[in-house]
Amino acid sequence: MKFKNKKTNDIIDAYSIDVRGEKAYVKFNKDGREYTYFKENIEIVNCIKKEEDASNLKIYKFEKNCYKCHKETTIYTYIVFDDGTNENVEYPWDKKRLLINQKTLIHMQDPSIEYYGLKVIGDDRILDEQILNKYVDKISITYSRTQNKSYPMNKCEYCGAGQGWYFIYRYVNEEIQAMREIDLDV
C-alpha cells in the first residue's frame, strides 16, 4: 500500500493505513510505531494497474452489529468464487459450484456453516485494493491479532472498530445457505 504526502509530494510505502476521523495512522512495518497524519495531508495511491481494474466487480453491503459498541453498521464486501476465476458470486447463489471448493476440513470441525469456496474482503490482495480505493472513508487496512496480519477491514461508523474477516465470511455463508439475497451497493 502506498500514500502520497501532500506536503512533500513524496510517494511512500506503508504497511498499514488506518483512517479514523480526521487523522490517518500509518505503520511502516508490522510491529512498527504508528505515525499520525492529518487525513487532508495524505492521499492513498491507487496501486492497481489498469488491466487489473475489474469494473465488473460487484460490491455487496449489509448491516451488522459492531462487535464492540453493538450499534448497527454497514459492511461492504466483494463475494467471488475461490476457484481461480474471481468471478462474482451472484444471486440466485450457485451452491453446487460453491461446494466444489468447500473448505471441507474446517466444515467438519464447525458444521454450523458450509464454508463455501468463496472469497470476501480480506481474501484477495488485488480485490482488496479495489474495494479499499472505492471506500477510503469506510474501510482501512488494519492489523488483526486473530489472523496475525493486516488486511482491509470495514470500520464501525460509530466507534471505528475494525469488523473482521470471520464475521463477514460467516454472514455471507449463512445468507447463501438460506438462499437469501444480499444487497448490492449500486
CSV table of C-alpha atoms in Angstrom, one decimal, residues 27-159:
chain,number,residue,atom,x,y,z
A,27,LYS,CA,2.6,1.9,10.2
A,28,PHE,CA,5.6,1.3,8.0
A,29,ASN,CA,6.1,-2.3,9.2
A,30,LYS,CA,4.1,-4.9,11.2
A,31,ASP,CA,5.5,-4.2,14.6
A,32,GLY,CA,6.5,-0.6,14.0
A,33,ARG,CA,5.4,2.6,15.6
A,34,GLU,CA,2.2,4.2,14.4
A,35,TYR,CA,2.7,7.6,12.9
A,36,THR,CA,-0.2,10.2,12.8
A,37,TYR,CA,-1.0,12.3,9.8
A,38,PHE,CA,-3.9,14.7,9.3
A,39,LYS,CA,-6.2,13.0,6.7
A,40,GLU,CA,-6.2,16.0,4.4
A,41,ASN,CA,-2.3,15.8,4.2
A,42,ILE,CA,-2.2,12.4,2.7
A,43,GLU,CA,-3.7,10.7,-0.3
A,44,ILE,CA,-3.9,6.9,-0.6
A,45,VAL,CA,-2.4,6.0,-4.0
A,46,ASN,CA,-4.3,3.5,-6.2
A,47,CYS,CA,-1.8,0.7,-6.8
A,48,ILE,CA,-3.9,-1.3,-9.2
A,49,LYS,CA,-2.8,-1.5,-12.8
A,50,LYS,CA,-5.4,-0.6,-15.5
A,51,GLU,CA,-5.5,-4.1,-16.9
A,52,GLU,CA,-6.4,-5.4,-13.4
A,53,ASP,CA,-9.2,-2.9,-12.9
A,54,ALA,CA,-12.3,-5.1,-12.5
A,55,SER,CA,-15.0,-2.6,-13.2
A,56,ASN,CA,-17.3,-5.6,-13.1
A,57,LEU,CA,-16.5,-6.4,-9.5
A,58,LYS,CA,-19.8,-6.3,-7.6
A,59,ILE,CA,-19.8,-4.9,-4.1
A,60,TYR,CA,-22.3,-6.1,-1.6
A,61,LYS,CA,-23.5,-4.3,1.5
A,62,PHE,CA,-25.3,-5.4,4.6
A,63,GLU,CA,-26.0,-4.2,8.1
A,64,LYS,CA,-24.4,-5.9,11.1
A,65,ASN,CA,-24.0,-5.1,14.8
A,66,CYS,CA,-20.5,-3.9,15.7
A,67,TYR,CA,-18.8,-6.4,18.0
A,68,LYS,CA,-17.5,-3.5,20.2
A,69,CYS,CA,-20.2,-0.9,20.5
A,70,HIS,CA,-23.1,-3.1,19.4
A,71,LYS,CA,-24.6,-0.4,17.1
A,72,GLU,CA,-25.7,-1.3,13.6
A,73,THR,CA,-23.0,-0.5,11.0
A,74,THR,CA,-22.7,-1.0,7.2
A,75,ILE,CA,-20.4,-3.7,5.9
A,76,TYR,CA,-19.0,-3.7,2.3
A,77,THR,CA,-17.5,-6.8,0.7
A,78,TYR,CA,-17.0,-8.5,-2.6
A,79,ILE,CA,-18.1,-12.1,-3.0
A,80,VAL,CA,-16.2,-14.1,-5.6
A,81,PHE,CA,-15.7,-17.7,-6.4
A,82,ASP,CA,-12.5,-19.2,-4.8
A,83,ASP,CA,-11.7,-21.3,-7.9
A,84,GLY,CA,-9.1,-19.1,-9.6
A,85,THR,CA,-11.6,-17.2,-11.7
A,86,ASN,CA,-12.6,-14.4,-9.2
A,87,GLU,CA,-16.0,-14.3,-10.9
A,88,ASN,CA,-18.7,-12.6,-8.9
A,89,VAL,CA,-21.0,-14.9,-6.9
A,90,GLU,CA,-24.5,-13.7,-7.8
A,91,TYR,CA,-28.0,-14.3,-6.5
A,92,PRO,CA,-29.5,-16.9,-7.0
A,93,TRP,CA,-26.5,-18.4,-5.4
A,94,ASP,CA,-24.8,-21.3,-7.3
A,95,LYS,CA,-24.4,-23.6,-4.3
A,96,LYS,CA,-23.2,-26.5,-6.4
A,97,ARG,CA,-20.2,-24.5,-7.7
A,98,LEU,CA,-19.5,-23.1,-4.3
A,99,LEU,CA,-19.3,-26.6,-2.8
A,100,ILE,CA,-16.7,-27.7,-5.3
A,101,ASN,CA,-14.0,-25.7,-3.4
A,102,GLN,CA,-15.6,-26.0,0.0
A,103,LYS,CA,-13.2,-25.8,2.9
A,104,THR,CA,-14.1,-29.4,4.0
A,105,LEU,CA,-11.8,-29.8,7.0
A,106,ILE,CA,-12.9,-26.6,8.6
A,107,HIS,CA,-16.6,-27.5,7.9
A,108,MET,CA,-16.0,-30.9,9.6
A,109,GLN,CA,-14.7,-29.0,12.7
A,110,ASP,CA,-17.6,-26.5,12.6
A,111,PRO,CA,-20.6,-27.8,10.7
A,112,SER,CA,-22.7,-24.8,11.7
A,113,ILE,CA,-21.9,-23.2,8.3
A,114,GLU,CA,-20.9,-24.7,4.9
A,115,TYR,CA,-17.6,-22.9,4.5
A,116,TYR,CA,-18.3,-22.4,0.8
A,117,GLY,CA,-15.5,-21.9,-1.7
A,118,LEU,CA,-15.7,-18.1,-1.9
A,119,LYS,CA,-13.7,-15.1,-1.1
A,120,VAL,CA,-14.7,-11.9,0.7
A,121,ILE,CA,-12.9,-8.8,1.8
A,122,GLY,CA,-9.5,-9.7,3.2
A,123,ASP,CA,-9.0,-12.8,1.0
A,124,ASP,CA,-7.6,-11.3,-2.3
A,125,ARG,CA,-5.0,-8.6,-2.3
A,126,ILE,CA,-5.9,-7.1,-5.8
A,127,LEU,CA,-9.7,-7.2,-5.0
A,128,ASP,CA,-8.9,-5.8,-1.5
A,129,GLU,CA,-7.1,-2.8,-3.1
A,130,GLN,CA,-10.1,-2.2,-5.4
A,131,ILE,CA,-12.6,-2.1,-2.5
A,132,LEU,CA,-10.3,-0.1,-0.3
A,133,ASN,CA,-9.8,2.5,-3.0
A,134,LYS,CA,-13.6,2.8,-3.5
A,135,TYR,CA,-14.5,3.1,0.2
A,136,VAL,CA,-11.5,5.0,1.6
A,137,ASP,CA,-13.5,6.5,4.5
A,138,LYS,CA,-15.3,3.3,5.4
A,139,ILE,CA,-12.5,0.6,5.0
A,140,SER,CA,-8.9,0.7,6.1
A,141,ILE,CA,-6.0,-1.7,6.4
A,142,THR,CA,-5.9,-2.8,10.0
A,143,TYR,CA,-3.8,-5.3,11.9
A,144,SER,CA,-5.8,-8.4,13.1
A,145,ARG,CA,-4.4,-10.1,16.2
A,146,THR,CA,-6.6,-13.1,15.4
A,147,GLN,CA,-5.2,-13.6,11.9
A,148,ASN,CA,-1.8,-12.1,12.7
A,149,LYS,CA,-1.8,-10.0,9.6
A,150,SER,CA,-3.1,-6.7,8.2
A,151,TYR,CA,-5.9,-6.6,5.7
A,152,PRO,CA,-8.7,-4.2,4.8
A,153,MET,CA,-11.5,-4.1,7.4
A,154,ASN,CA,-14.8,-2.3,7.4
A,155,LYS,CA,-14.8,0.3,10.2
A,156,CYS,CA,-17.7,0.8,12.5
A,157,GLU,CA,-19.5,4.1,11.7
A,158,TYR,CA,-19.8,4.9,15.4
A,159,CYS,CA,-16.7,3.6,17.3
